[in-house]
Amino acid sequence: MIAGIIGATGYAGSELVRLLSGHPDVDALILSSVTFEGGRIEEVYPNFLGSISAPLAGPEAALEADVVFAALPHGVGEKWAAAALEKGVPFIDLSADFRFDGDEDTYAAWYGRRYAFPALREFSVYGLPELNRKRIREYAGKKKVIIGNPGCYPTGASLAAFPALSPRPDGKRQAAAGTVIVDSASGVTGGGREPSRSFHFPECSDALAPYKVGSHRHTPEIARNFAAMSQGSGVPSGGERSVIFTPHLAPMNRGILSTVYIPLDESWQVKAPGSSCRPPSPEVEKQAGRIRETYAEFYRDEPFVRVLPAGVPAATGRVRGSNFCDISVHLDAAGSTLIAVSAIDNMVKGAAGQAVQNMNVIFGFDEKAGLEAVPALF
Amino acid sequence: MIAGIIGATGYAGSELVRLLSGHPDVDALILSSVTFEGGRIEEVYPNFLGSISAPLAGPEAALEADVVFAALPHGVGEKWAAAALEKGVPFIDLSADFRFDGDEDTYAAWYGRRYAFPALREFSVYGLPELNRKRIREYAGKKKVIIGNPGCYPTGASLAAFPALSPRPDGKRQAAAGTVIVDSASGVTGGGREPSRSFHFPECSDALAPYKVGSHRHTPEIARNFAAMSQGSGVPSGGERSVIFTPHLAPMNRGILSTVYIPLDESWQVKAPGSSCRPPSPEVEKQAGRIRETYAEFYRDEPFVRVLPAGVPAATGRVRGSNFCDISVHLDAAGSTLIAVSAIDNMVKGAAGQAVQNMNVIFGFDEKAGLEAVPALF
Amino acid sequence: MIAGIIGATGYAGSELVRLLSGHPDVDALILSSVTFEGGRIEEVYPNFLGSISAPLAGPEAALEADVVFAALPHGVGEKWAAAALEKGVPFIDLSADFRFDGDEDTYAAWYGRRYAFPALREFSVYGLPELNRKRIREYAGKKKVIIGNPGCYPTGASLAAFPALSPRPDGKRQAAAGTVIVDSASGVTGGGREPSRSFHFPECSDALAPYKVGSHRHTPEIARNFAAMSQGSGVPSGGERSVIFTPHLAPMNRGILSTVYIPLDESWQVKAPGSSCRPPSPEVEKQAGRIRETYAEFYRDEPFVRVLPAGVPAATGRVRGSNFCDISVHLDAAGSTLIAVSAIDNMVKGAAGQAVQNMNVIFGFDEKAGLEAVPALF
Amino acid sequence: MIAGIIGATGYAGSELVRLLSGHPDVDALILSSVTFEGGRIEEVYPNFLGSISAPLAGPEAALEADVVFAALPHGVGEKWAAAALEKGVPFIDLSADFRFDGDEDTYAAWYGRRYAFPALREFSVYGLPELNRKRIREYAGKKKVIIGNPGCYPTGASLAAFPALSPRPDGKRQAAAGTVIVDSASGVTGGGREPSRSFHFPECSDALAPYKVGSHRHTPEIARNFAAMSQGSGVPSGGERSVIFTPHLAPMNRGILSTVYIPLDESWQVKAPGSSCRPPSPEVEKQAGRIRETYAEFYRDEPFVRVLPAGVPAATGRVRGSNFCDISVHLDAAGSTLIAVSAIDNMVKGAAGQAVQNMNVIFGFDEKAGLEAVPALF
């Protein structure tokens, strides 16, 4: 199979190149770059020398492939999606353009533009396999499919909260009650390859700060994912769920850590509430263990979600370079708020890796194909 | 004046040495170190060569000074406090031993030991000047005074939340309602000078992770500070306030960033609540501005608290090396939760700088004396 | 094939685990750890969860494998080498114990001990394939073989200098004349997993310093490699070549950069020598190009050495996670000193990767098997 | 006294602001910025809030001061120097424009332009006090003076080599013989405030690489300083000395480490030369000690040069934020090459601090005034 990548020289694009070059079902790559058209990928990324060698063509060339990935800024890729759809070539889009399906108003409110080709949303599906793998497969079956690959923060936040938001198979009430708070920090690669003051080494090294507090555009994506899971529909629909999301920039290259505070439904709380002035009681530890088991059960068949044993907190350093999402489950001392922490590599599960995972789902490949890199601790 | 430092060779101790060596009212230092007794400070810290030179004696020597600082592990300094008290020398303790006053049970529950000299608490006062400067002065007036210098996390968390917790002078209801969530990240100096796996460069570099989720022993200190401010007593008493606290380790040397989520009393909320699926409304921005003004007013006379203008988020990189606590004020899109973010240098306002500030308060020096370092951005 | 690893829980050991778990010719691993015997590798390295799972046995268990790797401190593995030899199992040793062959005096002078089993050196060979691949194969043919896997610094330094030291096939004189200076900097993983003050995050973060100037024990290994290449013997013998080696510790996790200054034989110098007060002349650039071609030619068939094109300096960030050694070739302005810069990942080509490469040579596998990871720029 | 700063919002400019704001002899600052004219310094650098507050005017305003600092790119400040000269106001220039005195050809060869006001060089003097303090004072006495503040690399390299290059007062031969190699690494602030790919966090974090090998424009400045010291003239003249200089970019904010290799004159070498295959002999250690004493003697009266005791290598982490230059002295095992390592804070002794030091010399202030910050280890 041949894979095409439009926007191959950005950070997410270059990660796609790296991952797809090692994919057992991908025979060749067609790469495209507006900025570097006419050059070669190994000139732009000399780290690829001797491993990957390919010319950088225009976007049309990439459309000749059997699957097309687009790693472009928001708002410029719709026409390529339309072209791919016409050819019957699956299109996996890493921008936000296809993450909101028919809810164009929400998209427009945050991204400052309306859909150029609204009709494409009939064929687009939100590509978070852990939320709606079945639906992705259905769409893929229609041969015409566009994947709205999830944002990096929404991936980590959603996977941390899903088991608590999911309607209980046992008829028990959903664990989450009330507004969920998502406190996240991202490595600097999340800002992309374009130099700017914010990502200038001396300004972000040895420092930590929040940004876009209360106004980051991943907020509606998170809210919609939470709602979709709450409704058990497996599809983000017009619904929403109240969410507070605060992103931070951390002085590291890769990784997103999300600390998610989920107020528990009374039925999930500890009976004898603890105090903030006392260490957690054995009962709190026990209840944390039960919820941990619920989480593990929820993700039992997921190839990329690791619910960590007690005592091992999620850490970005343990998922480096892999498609894993690590989740650790904790309770506050009072036993009334679930603290679920997730760690992903923002460039892999948060971007390129998840895109490859979506390709695997669409084509019926082993979902782990090309994504078996063992995380390196350093 | 002569200042004595017991535990001068730990990180907090060495910062005390550095700060006090530049203090206009301190003429000489007497340094003590158990580990390096008999050596010299500039051998242990060659960065001091040519600037600071002093022998390292036993703790008794330090008691000959006019004020004694102790930067020791918890549980080993009480006897020196007792000795200082007997001599009528103010004792400023950077451990947790004197942070809980008469509430020995809370101390014992988290630190695993009971007070060796319980009677000392008659003379001890919690040294957060922004909370109880008046009381510190009263105690100082009695000539026999022990300062329980606050923990690093509690300092940042408390200053971020205080204006929202404080009873309103205008009779309006207190802004904060319900459980406050404190999500913090610390630089690695917070772990001290003793090497360990957790602080081994390859294990914490380029990585982010939480630790002691739901069970960090700064939790009760935060809860008590919140209660004290809520009660308007200016003194942490037996009360508490429900708090959830999650510390993280960030790959940087200095700094603590605390993102504090404070559910607002209805009277402080925006009338037309926003949605997580829409950017903040102008009304939300306006209300955030009002709360920012409330914060600025609250801290108007504080020499070390900077309430930042809109658009400037608190960032550890902007308080580096200084005794400042920066606070930025935000609202979530719904307009119902206050997000107050504080940044301190954990080694200065979070430890040694605050200790010097307490000395200044006790002796009636200019509170900024010795603490006028302008923060370096890098 | 089954591979055994003695010392699987150190940093080099854990990299071996990671690399071998993805090796196409390795079916299973037997892991051993003195410190964690009885535990499991995924408990010690939770980053392996879901990818690699294996118990940690005693060293004897590892000897049941078809090949044994030892990643132990110097001086403790000889007995396991002896045991492996007896069983006819190839033994690949990552310590310095088998790097000096019969030259026990040099080993003893730097490592402070004499050989416990001197007779083993009849079967040991220095495992730098680019120096003596042929000889490694010969030893492997004898079925009894011990590989002295090279040190990290010597690998980078040697590969940077070899083409200049090699006798010229064209009868021209060897490029290098006089003492070679090797100025290197290593990431902190080079110090291993054991916490210490030197590798404590706050002490080495945001800082750069040399260590063991003029007295690092990789110096004799470098000198011997240089001599071996100079003599064209392909085998480090008793000879030596004058070398000055200065290692530095750099605030990064992985990578060794070596800047190697090689005084040029007159026949290789630019005829009209430039001045330090003028930019390099076109003639200097031209001569640098010729030497670059000589380097490229020298390494033409080497799978892991990349001689970089003009304008691309060697950088540790471009070999991250790979077994590549990147080399960039430069001349000083005067045109009389060659500046060859090499970059390796100290944990891969500098340790575990090279060990796997040696296994591939010994067993006749594709030399790149298990080592095809494309370097990630970040 | 009032100090004016042209170019106050670049990194070097902002350091000048920080240092001068604490200078006991400076009463006020007049700040100028082309980019931010009309704004305020504390808006551009919010870290200054509450400490430093000043409007940003045009360059003419700064000329009203009693001393003018210019922290501008090369080639744009000559006219302001001319204007200052006319007013009789000392002008301290941090660019390269006044570092080469009458040697315009060398300047032109490296900086690609000729002097706009060549006549100014009659009044300009190279501002490295350790080289030519006396001459700076002479020029200052003439009332019309322009200081060419040294480059960051030349400062570190020169101070490391000077004692070995200086003619011996005891009639003994100069220690240095032959080409000196300067291998340096700089923190990223050295690249200035303008964002670019090279200084983009993900591209330089956790990585090390050389740049401009053999062609960095600090090379001629180093060569001239070496020559000046060799000639004992205390003034860089037309002479030069052969130098090889390789700069690297290290993943840290501040600091330059220079490892300087100085071939020793026979009279300074160890009699029984050592071997690269043996640890340094006691004789080598002894001779290193003698040279260390020579260094200490040479710098005995210098307020900012610290010759470190044996066993303490120069480290950037130990001069952080200070105007110190630390130097450690080592010998190679053979006893024939001196390895002198220097560490400076590139933004202080390498730029703004040295400029303040020059001001102190010019005005007859205590040379340490405003520069007494004790280096913080972290």
Coordinates of N, CA and C in Angstrom, one line a residue, chain D residues 139-295:
Chain D
Y139 N 41.9 56.3 28.3 CA 40.9 56.8 27.3 C 39.8 57.6 28.1
A140 N 39.4 57.0 29.2 CA 38.4 57.6 30.0 C 38.8 59.0 30.5
G141 N 40.1 59.1 30.8 CA 40.6 60.4 31.2 C 40.4 61.5 30.2
K142 N 40.4 61.0 28.9 CA 40.3 62.0 27.8 C 38.8 62.5 27.7
K143 N 38.0 61.9 28.5 CA 36.6 62.3 28.5 C 35.8 61.8 27.3
K144 N 36.5 61.6 26.2 CA 35.8 61.1 25.0 C 36.2 59.6 24.9
V145 N 35.2 58.8 25.1 CA 35.6 57.3 25.1 C 34.5 56.5 24.6
I146 N 34.9 55.5 23.8 CA 33.9 54.5 23.3 C 34.5 53.2 23.7
I147 N 33.7 52.3 24.4 CA 34.2 51.0 24.8 C 33.7 50.0 23.8
G148 N 34.6 49.2 23.2 CA 34.2 48.0 22.4 C 34.1 46.9 23.4
N149 N 32.9 46.6 23.9 CA 32.7 45.6 24.9 C 32.9 44.2 24.2
P150 N 33.7 43.3 24.8 CA 34.2 42.1 24.2 C 33.0 41.1 23.9
G151 N 33.2 40.3 22.9 CA 32.3 39.2 22.7 C 32.3 38.2 23.8
C152 N 31.2 37.4 23.9 CA 31.1 36.4 25.0 C 32.1 35.3 24.9
Y153 N 32.3 34.7 23.7 CA 33.3 33.7 23.6 C 34.7 34.2 23.8
P154 N 35.1 35.3 23.2 CA 36.4 35.9 23.4 C 36.7 36.1 24.9
T155 N 35.7 36.6 25.6 CA 36.0 36.8 27.0 C 36.4 35.5 27.8
G156 N 35.6 34.5 27.6 CA 35.9 33.2 28.3 C 37.2 32.6 27.8
A157 N 37.4 32.6 26.5 CA 38.6 32.0 25.9 C 39.9 32.8 26.3
S158 N 39.8 34.1 26.3 CA 41.0 34.9 26.6 C 41.4 34.8 28.0
L159 N 40.4 34.8 28.9 CA 40.8 34.7 30.3 C 41.4 33.4 30.6
A160 N 40.9 32.3 29.9 CA 41.5 31.0 30.2 C 42.9 30.9 29.7
A161 N 43.3 31.7 28.7 CA 44.6 31.5 28.1 C 45.6 32.5 28.5
F162 N 45.1 33.7 28.9 CA 46.1 34.8 29.2 C 47.3 34.5 30.0
P163 N 47.1 33.8 31.2 CA 48.3 33.6 32.0 C 49.4 32.8 31.2
A164 N 48.9 31.9 30.4 CA 49.9 31.1 29.6 C 50.5 31.9 28.5
L165 N 49.8 32.9 28.0 CA 50.3 33.7 26.9 C 51.2 34.9 27.3
S166 N 51.0 35.3 28.6 CA 51.7 36.5 29.0 C 53.2 36.3 29.1
P167 N 53.9 37.3 28.7 CA 55.4 37.2 28.9 C 55.7 37.1 30.4
R168 N 56.7 36.3 30.7 CA 56.9 36.0 32.1 C 57.7 37.1 32.8
P169 N 57.2 37.5 34.0 CA 57.9 38.5 34.7 C 59.3 38.0 35.2
D170 N 59.3 36.7 35.4 CA 60.5 36.0 35.9 C 61.5 35.7 34.8
G171 N 61.3 36.2 33.6 CA 62.2 35.9 32.5 C 62.1 34.6 31.9
K172 N 61.3 33.7 32.6 CA 61.1 32.4 32.0 C 60.3 32.5 30.7
R173 N 60.4 31.5 29.9 CA 59.7 31.6 28.6 C 58.2 31.5 28.8
Q174 N 57.4 32.2 27.9 CA 56.0 32.1 27.9 C 55.5 30.6 27.9
A175 N 54.5 30.3 28.6 CA 54.1 28.9 28.6 C 53.5 28.4 27.3
A176 N 52.7 29.2 26.6 CA 52.1 28.7 25.4 C 53.0 28.7 24.2
A177 N 52.9 27.6 23.5 CA 53.7 27.4 22.2 C 52.8 26.8 21.2
G178 N 52.7 27.5 20.0 CA 51.9 26.9 18.9 C 50.4 27.3 19.0
T179 N 49.7 26.6 18.1 CA 48.3 26.9 18.0 C 47.4 26.5 19.2
V180 N 46.6 27.5 19.6 CA 45.7 27.2 20.8 C 44.4 26.8 20.2
I181 N 43.8 25.7 20.8 CA 42.5 25.3 20.4 C 41.5 25.7 21.5
V182 N 40.4 26.4 21.1 CA 39.4 26.8 22.0 C 38.1 26.1 21.6
D183 N 37.7 25.2 22.5 CA 36.4 24.4 22.3 C 35.4 24.9 23.3
S184 N 34.4 25.6 22.8 CA 33.4 26.2 23.7 C 32.0 25.8 23.4
A185 N 31.2 25.9 24.5 CA 29.7 25.7 24.3 C 29.0 26.8 25.0
S186 N 28.0 27.3 24.4 CA 27.2 28.4 24.9 C 25.8 28.0 25.2
G187 N 25.2 28.6 26.2 CA 23.7 28.5 26.4 C 23.0 29.3 25.4
V188 N 21.7 29.0 25.3 CA 20.9 29.5 24.2 C 20.6 31.0 24.2
T189 N 20.7 31.6 25.4 CA 20.5 33.1 25.4 C 21.5 33.8 24.6
G190 N 22.7 33.2 24.3 CA 23.7 33.7 23.5 C 23.2 34.1 22.1
G191 N 22.1 33.4 21.7 CA 21.5 33.6 20.3 C 20.6 34.8 20.3
G192 N 20.3 35.4 21.4 CA 19.5 36.6 21.5 C 18.0 36.2 21.5
R193 N 17.2 37.3 21.5 CA 15.8 37.1 21.7 C 14.9 36.8 20.5
E194 N 15.5 37.0 19.3 CA 14.7 36.7 18.1 C 14.5 35.2 17.9
P195 N 13.3 34.8 17.8 CA 13.0 33.4 17.6 C 13.6 32.9 16.2
S196 N 14.1 31.7 16.2 CA 14.5 31.1 15.0 C 14.5 29.6 15.1
R197 N 14.6 28.9 14.0 CA 14.6 27.4 14.1 C 15.7 26.9 15.1
S198 N 16.9 27.5 14.9 CA 18.0 27.0 15.7 C 17.8 27.1 17.2
F199 N 17.0 28.0 17.6 CA 16.8 28.2 19.1 C 15.4 27.9 19.5
H200 N 14.7 27.2 18.6 CA 13.3 26.7 18.9 C 13.5 25.5 19.9
F201 N 12.7 25.6 21.0 CA 12.9 24.6 22.0 C 13.1 23.2 21.5
P202 N 12.1 22.7 20.7 CA 12.3 21.2 20.4 C 13.5 20.9 19.6
E203 N 14.1 21.9 18.9 CA 15.3 21.6 18.1 C 16.6 21.7 18.9
C204 N 16.6 22.4 20.0 CA 17.9 22.5 20.7 C 17.8 21.9 22.1
S205 N 16.6 21.5 22.6 CA 16.5 20.9 23.8 C 17.1 19.5 23.8
D206 N 17.7 19.0 24.8 CA 18.1 17.6 24.9 C 19.0 17.3 23.7
A207 N 19.9 18.2 23.3 CA 20.7 18.0 22.1 C 21.9 18.9 22.2
L208 N 23.0 18.5 21.5 CA 24.2 19.2 21.5 C 24.8 19.2 20.1
A209 N 25.3 20.3 19.6 CA 25.9 20.3 18.3 C 26.8 21.5 18.1
P210 N 27.8 21.4 17.3 CA 28.6 22.6 17.0 C 28.0 23.4 15.9
Y211 N 28.4 24.6 15.7 CA 27.9 25.4 14.6 C 29.1 26.3 14.1
K212 N 29.0 26.7 12.9 CA 30.0 27.6 12.3 C 31.4 27.1 12.6
V213 N 31.6 25.8 12.4 CA 33.0 25.3 12.7 C 34.0 25.9 11.8
G214 N 35.1 26.4 12.4 CA 36.1 27.0 11.6 C 35.8 28.4 11.0
S215 N 34.6 28.9 11.2 CA 34.2 30.1 10.6 C 33.4 31.1 11.4
H216 N 33.5 30.9 12.8 CA 32.7 31.8 13.6 C 33.5 33.2 13.8
R217 N 32.7 34.3 13.8 CA 33.4 35.6 13.7 C 34.0 36.0 15.0
H218 N 33.9 35.2 16.0 CA 34.6 35.5 17.3 C 36.1 35.1 17.2
T219 N 36.4 34.3 16.1 CA 37.7 33.8 16.0 C 38.8 34.9 15.9
P220 N 38.6 35.9 15.0 CA 39.6 36.9 14.9 C 39.8 37.7 16.2
E221 N 38.7 37.9 16.9 CA 38.7 38.6 18.2 C 39.6 37.9 19.2
I222 N 39.4 36.6 19.2 CA 40.2 35.7 20.1 C 41.7 35.8 19.7
A223 N 41.9 35.6 18.4 CA 43.3 35.6 17.9 C 44.0 37.0 18.3
R224 N 43.3 38.1 18.1 CA 43.9 39.3 18.5 C 44.1 39.5 20.0
N225 N 43.2 39.0 20.8 CA 43.4 39.1 22.2 C 44.7 38.3 22.6
F226 N 44.8 37.1 22.0 CA 45.9 36.3 22.3 C 47.2 37.0 22.0
A227 N 47.2 37.6 20.8 CA 48.4 38.3 20.3 C 48.8 39.4 21.2
A228 N 47.7 40.2 21.6 CA 48.0 41.3 22.5 C 48.6 40.9 23.8
M229 N 48.1 39.8 24.3 CA 48.7 39.4 25.6 C 50.1 38.8 25.4
S230 N 50.3 38.1 24.3 CA 51.6 37.6 24.0 C 52.6 38.7 23.9
Q231 N 52.2 39.8 23.2 CA 53.1 40.9 23.0 C 53.3 41.7 24.3
G232 N 52.5 41.4 25.3 CA 52.6 42.2 26.5 C 52.2 43.6 26.3
S233 N 51.6 43.9 25.2 CA 51.2 45.3 25.0 C 50.0 45.8 25.7
G234 N 49.2 44.8 26.1 CA 48.0 45.1 26.8 C 47.0 45.7 25.8
V235 N 47.3 45.7 24.6 CA 46.4 46.3 23.6 C 46.3 45.4 22.3
P236 N 45.1 45.0 22.0 CA 45.1 44.2 20.7 C 45.5 45.1 19.6
S237 N 46.6 44.7 18.9 CA 47.1 45.4 17.8 C 46.9 44.6 16.5
G238 N 47.6 44.9 15.5 CA 47.4 44.2 14.2 C 47.8 42.8 14.3
G239 N 48.6 42.4 15.3 CA 49.1 41.1 15.4 C 48.0 40.0 15.5
E240 N 48.4 38.8 15.5 CA 47.4 37.8 15.7 C 48.2 36.6 16.2
R241 N 47.4 35.6 16.6 CA 48.1 34.4 17.1 C 47.2 33.2 16.6
S242 N 47.8 32.2 16.2 CA 47.0 31.1 15.5 C 46.1 30.4 16.5
V243 N 44.8 30.4 16.2 CA 43.8 29.9 17.0 C 42.8 29.1 16.3
I244 N 42.3 28.0 16.9 CA 41.2 27.2 16.3 C 40.1 27.3 17.3
F245 N 38.9 27.7 16.8 CA 37.8 28.0 17.7 C 36.6 27.3 17.2
T246 N 36.0 26.4 18.1 CA 34.8 25.7 17.7 C 33.7 26.0 18.8
P247 N 32.6 26.7 18.3 CA 31.5 26.9 19.3 C 30.5 25.8 19.1
H248 N 29.8 25.5 20.2 CA 28.7 24.6 20.3 C 27.5 25.2 20.9
L249 N 26.3 24.7 20.7 CA 25.1 25.2 21.3 C 24.7 24.1 22.3
A250 N 24.6 24.5 23.6 CA 24.3 23.5 24.6 C 22.9 23.8 25.2
P251 N 22.1 22.7 25.6 CA 20.7 22.9 26.0 C 20.6 23.5 27.4
M252 N 21.0 24.7 27.5 CA 20.9 25.4 28.8 C 20.7 26.9 28.5
N253 N 20.2 27.7 29.5 CA 19.9 29.1 29.2 C 21.2 29.9 29.2
R254 N 21.9 29.9 30.3 CA 23.1 30.7 30.5 C 24.4 30.0 30.5
G255 N 25.4 30.7 30.2 CA 26.8 30.1 30.5 C 27.5 29.8 29.2
I256 N 28.8 30.0 29.3 CA 29.8 29.6 28.3 C 30.9 28.8 29.0
L257 N 31.1 27.6 28.5 CA 32.2 26.9 29.0 C 33.3 26.8 27.8
S258 N 34.5 27.2 28.1 CA 35.5 27.1 27.1 C 36.6 26.1 27.6
T259 N 36.9 25.1 26.8 CA 38.0 24.2 27.1 C 39.1 24.5 26.2
V260 N 40.2 25.0 26.7 CA 41.2 25.6 25.9 C 42.5 24.8 26.0
Y261 N 42.9 24.3 24.8 CA 44.1 23.4 24.8 C 45.3 24.2 24.4
I262 N 46.3 24.3 25.3 CA 47.5 25.2 25.0 C 48.7 24.3 25.0
P263 N 49.3 24.1 23.9 CA 50.6 23.3 23.8 C 51.6 24.1 24.6
L264 N 52.3 23.4 25.5 CA 53.3 24.0 26.4 C 54.7 24.2 25.8
D265 N 55.3 25.3 26.0 CA 56.7 25.4 25.7 C 57.5 24.4 26.5
E266 N 58.6 23.9 25.9 CA 59.3 22.8 26.5 C 59.7 23.1 27.9
S267 N 60.0 24.3 28.2 CA 60.4 24.7 29.6 C 59.3 24.5 30.6
W268 N 58.0 24.4 30.1 CA 56.9 24.2 31.0 C 56.4 22.8 31.1
Q269 N 57.0 22.0 30.2 CA 56.5 20.6 30.2 C 57.1 19.7 31.3
V270 N 56.4 18.6 31.5 CA 57.0 17.6 32.4 C 58.2 17.0 31.8
K271 N 59.2 16.7 32.6 CA 60.4 16.2 32.0 C 60.2 14.8 31.5
A272 N 59.7 13.9 32.3 CA 59.5 12.5 31.9 C 58.0 12.4 31.3
P273 N 57.9 12.6 30.0 CA 56.5 12.6 29.4 C 55.7 11.4 29.7
G274 N 54.5 11.5 30.1 CA 53.6 10.4 30.3 C 53.1 9.8 29.0
S275 N 52.3 8.8 29.2 CA 51.7 8.1 28.0 C 50.2 8.2 28.1
S276 N 49.5 8.2 26.9 CA 48.1 8.3 26.9 C 47.5 7.0 27.5
C277 N 48.3 6.0 27.7 CA 47.8 4.7 28.2 C 48.0 4.6 29.7
R278 N 48.5 5.6 30.3 CA 48.7 5.5 31.8 C 48.1 6.8 32.4
P279 N 47.5 6.6 33.6 CA 47.0 7.7 34.4 C 48.1 8.7 34.6
P280 N 47.7 10.0 34.8 CA 48.8 11.0 35.0 C 49.7 10.7 36.2
S281 N 51.0 10.9 36.0 CA 52.0 10.6 37.0 C 51.9 11.7 38.1
P282 N 52.5 11.4 39.3 CA 52.6 12.4 40.3 C 53.3 13.7 39.8
E283 N 54.2 13.5 38.9 CA 55.0 14.7 38.4 C 54.0 15.5 37.6
V284 N 53.1 14.9 36.8 CA 52.2 15.7 36.0 C 51.3 16.5 37.0
E285 N 50.8 15.8 38.0 CA 49.9 16.5 39.0 C 50.7 17.7 39.6
K286 N 51.9 17.5 39.9 CA 52.8 18.5 40.5 C 52.9 19.7 39.6
Q287 N 53.2 19.4 38.3 CA 53.4 20.5 37.4 C 52.1 21.3 37.2
A288 N 51.0 20.5 37.1 CA 49.7 21.2 37.0 C 49.5 22.1 38.2
G289 N 49.9 21.7 39.3 CA 49.8 22.5 40.5 C 50.6 23.8 40.4
R290 N 51.8 23.7 39.8 CA 52.7 24.9 39.6 C 52.0 25.9 38.6
I291 N 51.4 25.3 37.6 CA 50.8 26.2 36.6 C 49.6 26.9 37.2
R292 N 48.9 26.1 38.0 CA 47.7 26.6 38.7 C 48.1 27.8 39.6
E293 N 49.2 27.7 40.3 CA 49.7 28.8 41.1 C 50.1 30.0 40.2
T294 N 50.7 29.7 39.1 CA 51.0 30.8 38.1 C 49.7 31.5 37.7
Y295 N 48.7 30.8 37.4 CA 47.4 31.4 37.1 C 46.9 32.2 38.3

